[in-house]
CSV table of C-alpha atoms in Angstrom, one decimal:
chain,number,residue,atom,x,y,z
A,1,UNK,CA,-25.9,86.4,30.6
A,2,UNK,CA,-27.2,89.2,31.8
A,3,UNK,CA,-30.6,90.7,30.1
A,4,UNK,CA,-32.9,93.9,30.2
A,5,UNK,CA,-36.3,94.3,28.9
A,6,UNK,CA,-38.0,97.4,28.4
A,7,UNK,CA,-41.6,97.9,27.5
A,8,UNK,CA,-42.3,98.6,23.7
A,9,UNK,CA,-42.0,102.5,23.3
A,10,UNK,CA,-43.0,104.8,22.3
A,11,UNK,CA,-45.2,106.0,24.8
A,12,UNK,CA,-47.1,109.0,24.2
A,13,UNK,CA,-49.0,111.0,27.0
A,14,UNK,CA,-51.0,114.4,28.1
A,15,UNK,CA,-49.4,116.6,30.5
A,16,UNK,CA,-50.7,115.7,34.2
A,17,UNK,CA,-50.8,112.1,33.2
A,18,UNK,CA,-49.6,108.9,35.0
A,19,UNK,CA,-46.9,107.3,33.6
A,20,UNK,CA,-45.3,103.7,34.1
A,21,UNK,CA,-42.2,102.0,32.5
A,22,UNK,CA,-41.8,98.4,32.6
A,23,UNK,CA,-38.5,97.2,33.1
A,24,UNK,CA,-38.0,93.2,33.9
A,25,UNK,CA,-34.1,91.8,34.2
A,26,UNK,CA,-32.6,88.9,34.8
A,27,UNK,CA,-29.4,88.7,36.2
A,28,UNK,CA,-27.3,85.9,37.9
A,29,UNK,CA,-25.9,87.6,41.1
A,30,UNK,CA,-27.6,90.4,43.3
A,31,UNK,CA,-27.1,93.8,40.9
A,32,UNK,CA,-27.8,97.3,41.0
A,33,UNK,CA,-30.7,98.8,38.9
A,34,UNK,CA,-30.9,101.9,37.3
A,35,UNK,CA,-32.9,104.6,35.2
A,36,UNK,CA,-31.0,106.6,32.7
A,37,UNK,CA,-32.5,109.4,31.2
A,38,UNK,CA,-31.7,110.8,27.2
A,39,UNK,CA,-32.8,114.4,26.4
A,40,UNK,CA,-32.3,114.6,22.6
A,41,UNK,CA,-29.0,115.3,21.3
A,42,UNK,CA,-27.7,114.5,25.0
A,43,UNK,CA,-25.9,111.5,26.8
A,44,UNK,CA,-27.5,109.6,29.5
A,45,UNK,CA,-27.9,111.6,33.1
A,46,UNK,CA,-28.5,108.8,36.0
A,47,UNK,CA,-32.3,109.3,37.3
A,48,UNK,CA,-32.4,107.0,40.1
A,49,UNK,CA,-30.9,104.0,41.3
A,50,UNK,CA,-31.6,100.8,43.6
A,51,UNK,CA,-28.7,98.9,45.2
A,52,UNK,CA,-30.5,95.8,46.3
A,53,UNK,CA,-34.3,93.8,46.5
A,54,UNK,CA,-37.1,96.5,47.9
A,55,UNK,CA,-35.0,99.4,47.9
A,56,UNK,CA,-37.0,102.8,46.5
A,57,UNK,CA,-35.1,104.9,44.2
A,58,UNK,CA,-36.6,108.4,43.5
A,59,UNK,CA,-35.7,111.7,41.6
A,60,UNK,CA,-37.9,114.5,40.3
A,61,UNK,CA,-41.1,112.9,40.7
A,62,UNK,CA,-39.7,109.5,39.4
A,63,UNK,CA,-39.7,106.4,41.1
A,64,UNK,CA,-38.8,102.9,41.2
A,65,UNK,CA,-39.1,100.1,42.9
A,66,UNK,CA,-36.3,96.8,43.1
A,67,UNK,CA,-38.3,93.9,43.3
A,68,UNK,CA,-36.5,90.6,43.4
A,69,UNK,CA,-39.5,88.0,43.4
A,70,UNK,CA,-40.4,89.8,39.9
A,71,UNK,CA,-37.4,90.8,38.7
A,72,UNK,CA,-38.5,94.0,38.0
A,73,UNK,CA,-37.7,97.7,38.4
A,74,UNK,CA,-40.6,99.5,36.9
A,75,UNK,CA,-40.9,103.2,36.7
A,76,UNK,CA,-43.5,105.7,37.5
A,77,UNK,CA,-45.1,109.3,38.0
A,78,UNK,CA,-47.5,110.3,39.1
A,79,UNK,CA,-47.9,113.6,36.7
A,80,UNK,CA,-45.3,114.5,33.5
A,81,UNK,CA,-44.8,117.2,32.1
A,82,UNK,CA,-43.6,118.2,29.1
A,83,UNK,CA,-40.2,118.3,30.1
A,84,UNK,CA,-40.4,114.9,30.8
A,85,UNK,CA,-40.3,113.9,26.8
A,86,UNK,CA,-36.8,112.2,26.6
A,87,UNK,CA,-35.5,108.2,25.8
A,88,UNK,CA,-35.5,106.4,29.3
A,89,UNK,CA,-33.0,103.5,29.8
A,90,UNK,CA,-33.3,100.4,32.5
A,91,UNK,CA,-29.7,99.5,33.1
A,92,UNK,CA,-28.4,96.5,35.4
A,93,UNK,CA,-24.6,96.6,37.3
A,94,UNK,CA,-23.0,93.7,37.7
A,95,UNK,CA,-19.9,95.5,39.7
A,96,UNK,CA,-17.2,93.6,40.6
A,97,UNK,CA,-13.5,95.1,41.0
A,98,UNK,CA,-12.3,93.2,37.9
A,99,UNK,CA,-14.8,94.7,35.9
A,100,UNK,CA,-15.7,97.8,37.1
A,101,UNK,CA,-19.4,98.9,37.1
A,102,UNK,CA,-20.5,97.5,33.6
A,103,UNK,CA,-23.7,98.3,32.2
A,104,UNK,CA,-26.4,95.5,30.6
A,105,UNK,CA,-29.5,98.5,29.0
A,106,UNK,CA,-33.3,98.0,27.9
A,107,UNK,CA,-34.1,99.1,24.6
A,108,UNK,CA,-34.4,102.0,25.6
A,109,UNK,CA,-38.3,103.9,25.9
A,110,UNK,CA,-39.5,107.1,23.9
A,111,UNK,CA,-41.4,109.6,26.2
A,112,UNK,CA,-43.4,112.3,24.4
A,113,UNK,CA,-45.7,114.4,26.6
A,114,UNK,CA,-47.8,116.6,25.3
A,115,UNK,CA,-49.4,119.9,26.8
B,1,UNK,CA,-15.2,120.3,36.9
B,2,UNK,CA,-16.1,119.6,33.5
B,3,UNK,CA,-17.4,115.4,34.0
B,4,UNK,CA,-16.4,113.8,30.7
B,5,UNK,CA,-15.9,115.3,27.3
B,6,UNK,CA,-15.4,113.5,24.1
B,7,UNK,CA,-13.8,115.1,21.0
B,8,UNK,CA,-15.2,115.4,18.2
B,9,UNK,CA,-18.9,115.7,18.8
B,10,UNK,CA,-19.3,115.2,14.7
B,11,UNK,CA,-17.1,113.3,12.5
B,12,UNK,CA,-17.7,111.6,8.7
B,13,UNK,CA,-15.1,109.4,7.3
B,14,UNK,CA,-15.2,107.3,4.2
B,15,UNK,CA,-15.0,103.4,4.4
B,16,UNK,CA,-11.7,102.8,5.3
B,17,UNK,CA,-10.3,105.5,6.7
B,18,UNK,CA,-9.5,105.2,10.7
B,19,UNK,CA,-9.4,108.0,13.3
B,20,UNK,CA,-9.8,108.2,17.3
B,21,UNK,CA,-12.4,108.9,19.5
B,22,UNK,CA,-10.7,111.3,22.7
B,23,UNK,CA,-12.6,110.8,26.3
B,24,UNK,CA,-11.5,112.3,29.1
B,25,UNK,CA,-12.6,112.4,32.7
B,26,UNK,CA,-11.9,114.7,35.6
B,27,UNK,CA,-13.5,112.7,38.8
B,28,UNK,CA,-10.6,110.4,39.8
B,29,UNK,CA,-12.8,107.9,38.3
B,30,UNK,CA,-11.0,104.3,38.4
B,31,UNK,CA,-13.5,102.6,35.3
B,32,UNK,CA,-14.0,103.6,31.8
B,33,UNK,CA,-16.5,102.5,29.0
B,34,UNK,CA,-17.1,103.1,25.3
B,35,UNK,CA,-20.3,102.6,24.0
B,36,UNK,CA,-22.0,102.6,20.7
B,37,UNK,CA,-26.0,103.3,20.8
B,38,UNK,CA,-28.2,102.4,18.2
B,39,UNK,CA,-31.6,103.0,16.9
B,40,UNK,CA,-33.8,100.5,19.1
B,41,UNK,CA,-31.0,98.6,20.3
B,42,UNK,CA,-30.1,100.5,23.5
B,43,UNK,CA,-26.6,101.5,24.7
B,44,UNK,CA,-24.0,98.5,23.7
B,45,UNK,CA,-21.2,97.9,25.2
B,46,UNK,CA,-17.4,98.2,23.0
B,47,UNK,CA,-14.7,98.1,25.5
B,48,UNK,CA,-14.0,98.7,29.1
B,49,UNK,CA,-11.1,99.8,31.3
B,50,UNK,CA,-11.6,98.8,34.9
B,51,UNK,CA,-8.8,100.5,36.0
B,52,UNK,CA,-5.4,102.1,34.9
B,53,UNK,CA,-3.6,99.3,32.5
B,54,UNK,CA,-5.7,97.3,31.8
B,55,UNK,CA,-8.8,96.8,28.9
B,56,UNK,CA,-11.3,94.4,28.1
B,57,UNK,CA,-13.3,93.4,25.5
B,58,UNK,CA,-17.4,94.3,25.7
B,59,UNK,CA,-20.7,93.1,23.8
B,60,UNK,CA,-19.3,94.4,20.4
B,61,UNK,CA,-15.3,94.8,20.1
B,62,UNK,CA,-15.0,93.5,16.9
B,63,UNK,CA,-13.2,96.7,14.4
B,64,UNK,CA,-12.7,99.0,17.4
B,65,UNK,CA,-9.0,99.3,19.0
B,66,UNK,CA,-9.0,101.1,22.9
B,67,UNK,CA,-6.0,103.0,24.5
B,68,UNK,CA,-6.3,104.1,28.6
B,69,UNK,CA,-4.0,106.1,28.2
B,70,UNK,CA,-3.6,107.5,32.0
B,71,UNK,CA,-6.1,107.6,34.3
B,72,UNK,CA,-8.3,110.6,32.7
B,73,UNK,CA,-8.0,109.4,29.1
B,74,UNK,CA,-9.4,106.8,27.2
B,75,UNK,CA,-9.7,106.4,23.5
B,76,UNK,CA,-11.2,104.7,20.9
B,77,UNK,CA,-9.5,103.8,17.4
B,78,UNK,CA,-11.0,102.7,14.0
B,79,UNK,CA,-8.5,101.5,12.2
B,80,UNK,CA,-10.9,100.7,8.7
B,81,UNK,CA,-13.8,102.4,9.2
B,82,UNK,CA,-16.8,100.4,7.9
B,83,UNK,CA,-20.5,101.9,7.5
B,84,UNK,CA,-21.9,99.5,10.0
B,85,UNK,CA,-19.9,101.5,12.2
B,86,UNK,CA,-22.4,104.5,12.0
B,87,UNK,CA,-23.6,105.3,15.0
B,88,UNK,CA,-23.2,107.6,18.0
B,89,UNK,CA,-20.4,106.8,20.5
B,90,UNK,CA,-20.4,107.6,24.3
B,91,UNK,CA,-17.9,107.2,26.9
B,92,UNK,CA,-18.7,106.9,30.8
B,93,UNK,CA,-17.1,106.5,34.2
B,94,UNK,CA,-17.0,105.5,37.5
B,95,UNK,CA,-15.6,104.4,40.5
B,96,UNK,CA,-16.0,100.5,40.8
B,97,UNK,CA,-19.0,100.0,42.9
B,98,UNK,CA,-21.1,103.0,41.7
B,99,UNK,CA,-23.3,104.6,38.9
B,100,UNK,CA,-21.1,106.0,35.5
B,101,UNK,CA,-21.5,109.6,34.5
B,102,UNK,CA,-21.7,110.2,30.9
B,103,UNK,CA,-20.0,112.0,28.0
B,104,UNK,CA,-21.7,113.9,25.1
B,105,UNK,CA,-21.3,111.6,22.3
B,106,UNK,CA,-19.7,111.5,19.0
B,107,UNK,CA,-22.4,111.0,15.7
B,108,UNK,CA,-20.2,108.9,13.3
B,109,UNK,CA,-21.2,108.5,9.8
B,110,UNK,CA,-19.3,106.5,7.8
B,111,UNK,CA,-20.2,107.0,3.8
């Protein structure tokens, strides 16, 4: 079936730093990738998404890039801040209309920026 | 346009006792999804409505019962609450094809 691997968390960084999650799937059919992003005590917001192989998804500084000869959908920034601390999720779609847009998640990654 | 609440936000039960989870959504969203997330385990999946009438089981069904009860409301039932049941619970949507918005959560402890 369908599988998501995150990068071991957590990750801890200094405000202005580069940051990169990995995220590596594997997946039978041609999904859609995601980013999810926790704030604690919140649920998941959508960061950015990819629909198919060398699309860019990008939000706040965040990107991501769908690569299908590496089956992965890495993260990045080029500077966090502090607001930034939150749980990030890689999440893979396998839509279809019997099934709606089900979700296969990482682990899930613990971001902690400090100032 | 509120997205999707979830009632209640907190609940404790003893083993055995059962209760519902409420989720409602206000986007004309076809698809609905219960999850249970766990510490270093991600977001599972529980159960899923594609559309209006019909459920399916997800990753881990077993001691959850799901109602869609229209097409803004879908709940989740314990019916014997057990303590590996602890956890917090989120509901999503979405139309078929795109990205699902999330609920809140409910933190369930089970004693």
């Amino acid at each position: 079936g369908d599988s998501v691997t995150q990068m071991e968390g957590p990750v801890t960084l200094s405000e202005e730093a580069f940051l990169t999650i990995n995220c590596t799937y594997t997946a039978t059919g041609y999904p859609s990738l995601f980013w999810y992003v926790q704030y604690p005590g919140e649920g998941l917001q959508l960061l950015l998404k990819a629909t198919k192989a060398d699309d860019k998804g990008s939000n706040k500084g965040f990107e991501a890039t769908y690569r299908k000869e590496t089956t992965s959908f890495h993260l990045e920034k080029g500077s966090v801040q502090v607001s930034d601390s939150a749980v990030y999720f890689c999440a893979l779609s396998d839509a279809a209309e019997t099934s709606g847009s089900r979700l296969t998640f990482g682990e899930g990654t613990q971001l902690t920026v400090n100032p | 346009n509120a997205g999707v609440t979830q009632t209640p936000k907190f609940q404790v039960l003893k083993t055995g006792q059962s209760m519902t989870l409420q989720c409602a959504q206000d986007m004309n969203h076809n698809s609905m999804y219960w999850y249970r997330q766990d510490p270093g385990m991600g977001l599972r999946l529980i159960y899923y409505s594609a559309s209006e009438g019909t459920t399916d089981k997800g990753e881990v069904p077993n001691g959850y019962n799901v109602s869609r009860l229209n097409k803004r409301e879908f709940s989740l039932r314990l019916e014997s609450a057990a303590p590996s049941q602890t956890s917090v619970y989120f509901c999503a949507s979405s139309h078929v094809w795109l990205e699902q918005y999330f609920g809140p959560g409910t933190r369930l402890t089970v004693t």
